[in-house]
Rosetta silent file (secondary structure, phi, psi, omega in degrees, C-alpha in Angstrom):
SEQUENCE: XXXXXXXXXXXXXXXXXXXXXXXXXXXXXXXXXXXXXXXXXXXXXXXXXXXXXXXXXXXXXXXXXXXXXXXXXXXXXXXXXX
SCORE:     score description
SCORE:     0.000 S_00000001
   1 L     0.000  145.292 -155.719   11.627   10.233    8.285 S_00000001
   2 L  -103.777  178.706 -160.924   15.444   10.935    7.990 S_00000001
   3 L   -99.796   28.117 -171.356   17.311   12.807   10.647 S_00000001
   4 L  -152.576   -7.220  139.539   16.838   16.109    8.730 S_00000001
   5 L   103.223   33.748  178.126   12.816   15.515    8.798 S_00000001
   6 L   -66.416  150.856  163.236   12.851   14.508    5.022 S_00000001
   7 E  -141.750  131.773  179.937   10.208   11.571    3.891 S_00000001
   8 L   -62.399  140.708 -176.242   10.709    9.526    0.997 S_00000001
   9 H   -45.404  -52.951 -159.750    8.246   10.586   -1.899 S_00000001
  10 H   -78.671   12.808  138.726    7.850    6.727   -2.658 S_00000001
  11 H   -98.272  -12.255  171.916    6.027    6.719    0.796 S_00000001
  12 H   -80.418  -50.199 -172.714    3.648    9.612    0.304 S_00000001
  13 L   -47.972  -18.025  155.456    3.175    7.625   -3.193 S_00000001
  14 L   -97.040   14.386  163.755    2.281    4.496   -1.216 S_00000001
  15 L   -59.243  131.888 -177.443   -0.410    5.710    0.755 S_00000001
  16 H   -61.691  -18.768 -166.807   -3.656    3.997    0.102 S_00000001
  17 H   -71.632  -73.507 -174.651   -5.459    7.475   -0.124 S_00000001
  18 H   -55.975  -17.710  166.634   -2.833    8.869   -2.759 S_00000001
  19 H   -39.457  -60.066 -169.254   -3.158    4.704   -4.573 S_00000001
  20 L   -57.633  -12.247 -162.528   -6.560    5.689   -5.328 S_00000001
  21 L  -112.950  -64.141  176.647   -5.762    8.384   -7.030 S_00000001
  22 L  -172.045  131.111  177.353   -2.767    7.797   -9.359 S_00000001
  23 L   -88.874  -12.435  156.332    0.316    5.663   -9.086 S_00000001
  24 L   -17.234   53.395 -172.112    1.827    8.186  -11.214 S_00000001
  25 H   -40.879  -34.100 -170.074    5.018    9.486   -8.856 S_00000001
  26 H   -85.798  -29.072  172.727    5.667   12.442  -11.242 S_00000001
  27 H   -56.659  -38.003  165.548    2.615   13.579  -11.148 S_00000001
  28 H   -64.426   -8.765  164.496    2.417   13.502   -7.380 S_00000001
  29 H   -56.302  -79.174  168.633    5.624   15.400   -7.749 S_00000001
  30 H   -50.508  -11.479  165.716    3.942   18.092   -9.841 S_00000001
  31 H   -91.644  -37.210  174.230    1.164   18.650   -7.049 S_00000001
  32 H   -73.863  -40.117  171.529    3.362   19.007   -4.520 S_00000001
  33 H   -59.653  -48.462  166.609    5.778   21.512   -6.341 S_00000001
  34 L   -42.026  -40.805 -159.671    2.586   23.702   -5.936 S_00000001
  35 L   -55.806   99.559  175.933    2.652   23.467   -2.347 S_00000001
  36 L  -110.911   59.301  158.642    4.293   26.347   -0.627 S_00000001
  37 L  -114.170   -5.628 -175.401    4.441   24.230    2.617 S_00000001
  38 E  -128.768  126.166  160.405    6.854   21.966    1.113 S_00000001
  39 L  -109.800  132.356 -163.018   10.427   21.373    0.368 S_00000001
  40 L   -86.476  169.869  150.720   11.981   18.989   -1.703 S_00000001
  41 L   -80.766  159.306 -165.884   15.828   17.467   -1.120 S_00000001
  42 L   -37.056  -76.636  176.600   18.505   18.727   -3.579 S_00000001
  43 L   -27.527  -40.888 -167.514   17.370   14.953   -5.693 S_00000001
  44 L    69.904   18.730  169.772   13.871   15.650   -5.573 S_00000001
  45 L   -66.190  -82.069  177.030   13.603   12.098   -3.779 S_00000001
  46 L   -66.682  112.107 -161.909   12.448   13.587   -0.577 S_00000001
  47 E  -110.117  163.137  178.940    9.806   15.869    0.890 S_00000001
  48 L  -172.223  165.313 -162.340    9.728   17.129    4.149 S_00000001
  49 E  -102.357  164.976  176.121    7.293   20.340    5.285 S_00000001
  50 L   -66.396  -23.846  164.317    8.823   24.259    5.360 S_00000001
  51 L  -137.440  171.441 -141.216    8.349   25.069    8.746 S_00000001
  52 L    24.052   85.301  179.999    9.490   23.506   11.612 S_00000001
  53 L  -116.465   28.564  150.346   10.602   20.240    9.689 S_00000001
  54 L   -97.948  -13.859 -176.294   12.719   18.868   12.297 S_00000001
  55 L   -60.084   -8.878 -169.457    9.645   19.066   14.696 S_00000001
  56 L  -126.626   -2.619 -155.028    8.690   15.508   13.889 S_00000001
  57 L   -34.321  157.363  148.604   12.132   13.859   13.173 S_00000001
  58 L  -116.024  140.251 -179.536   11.913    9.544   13.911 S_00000001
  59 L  -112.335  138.332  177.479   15.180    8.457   14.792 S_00000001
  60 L   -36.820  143.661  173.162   16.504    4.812   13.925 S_00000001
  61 L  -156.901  132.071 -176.657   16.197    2.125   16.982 S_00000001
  62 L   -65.241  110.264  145.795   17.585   -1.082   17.331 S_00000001
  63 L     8.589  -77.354  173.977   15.453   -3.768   18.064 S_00000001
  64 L   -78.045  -29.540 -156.771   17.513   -5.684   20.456 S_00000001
  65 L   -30.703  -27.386 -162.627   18.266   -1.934   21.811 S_00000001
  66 L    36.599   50.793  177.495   15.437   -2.790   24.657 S_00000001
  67 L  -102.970  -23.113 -158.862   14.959    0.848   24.578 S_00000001
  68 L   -44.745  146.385  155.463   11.302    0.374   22.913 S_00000001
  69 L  -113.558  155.937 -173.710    8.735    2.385   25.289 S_00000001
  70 L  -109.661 -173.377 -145.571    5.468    0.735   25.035 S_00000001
  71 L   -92.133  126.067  175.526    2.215    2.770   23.795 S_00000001
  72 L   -42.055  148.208 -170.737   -0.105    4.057   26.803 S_00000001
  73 L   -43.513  -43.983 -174.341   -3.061    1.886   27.775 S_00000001
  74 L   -51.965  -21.926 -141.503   -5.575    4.823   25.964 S_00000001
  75 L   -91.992  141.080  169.638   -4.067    4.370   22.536 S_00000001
  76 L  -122.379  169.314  149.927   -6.502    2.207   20.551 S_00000001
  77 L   -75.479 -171.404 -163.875   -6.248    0.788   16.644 S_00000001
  78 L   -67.795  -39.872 -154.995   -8.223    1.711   14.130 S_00000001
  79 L   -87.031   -6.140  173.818  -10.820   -1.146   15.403 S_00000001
  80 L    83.698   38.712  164.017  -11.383    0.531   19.114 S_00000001
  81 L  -104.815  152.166  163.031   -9.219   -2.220   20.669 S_00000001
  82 L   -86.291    0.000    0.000   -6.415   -1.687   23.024 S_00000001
């Protein structure tokens, strides 16, 4: 997600859910232009939702930054480990 709370298309389009469905990008284009929760960028690259769409921004972080916070004990993976 971009600093303006945009997400590239070609990441909803790689979701395994939306895979299953159709690799077809324009089409997932044309489903979404129904949506009136969604707004594209000018390009029609980017999606991002109509209200509050800064509420989620992720902002770039450096690696070496040692800024990382690490993920609370509760959080598990998909597999119920911690």
């Amino acid at each position: 997600m971009d600093a303006e709370g945009f997400l590239p298309l070609s990441l909803i389009a790689s979701f395994p859910r939306i895979r299953s469905l159709t690799d077809d990008v324009s089409f997932i284009l044309s489903c979404l232009r129904g949506s009136e929760g969604i707004e594209f960028s000018a390009d029609e690259l980017k999606i991002r939702p109509r209200i509050n769409p800064l509420y989620w921004p992720l902002h770039e972080s450096s690696p070496q930054s040692g800024t990382e916070t690490p993920l609370p004990a509760a959080i598990s993976d998909d597999d119920g480990n911690k």
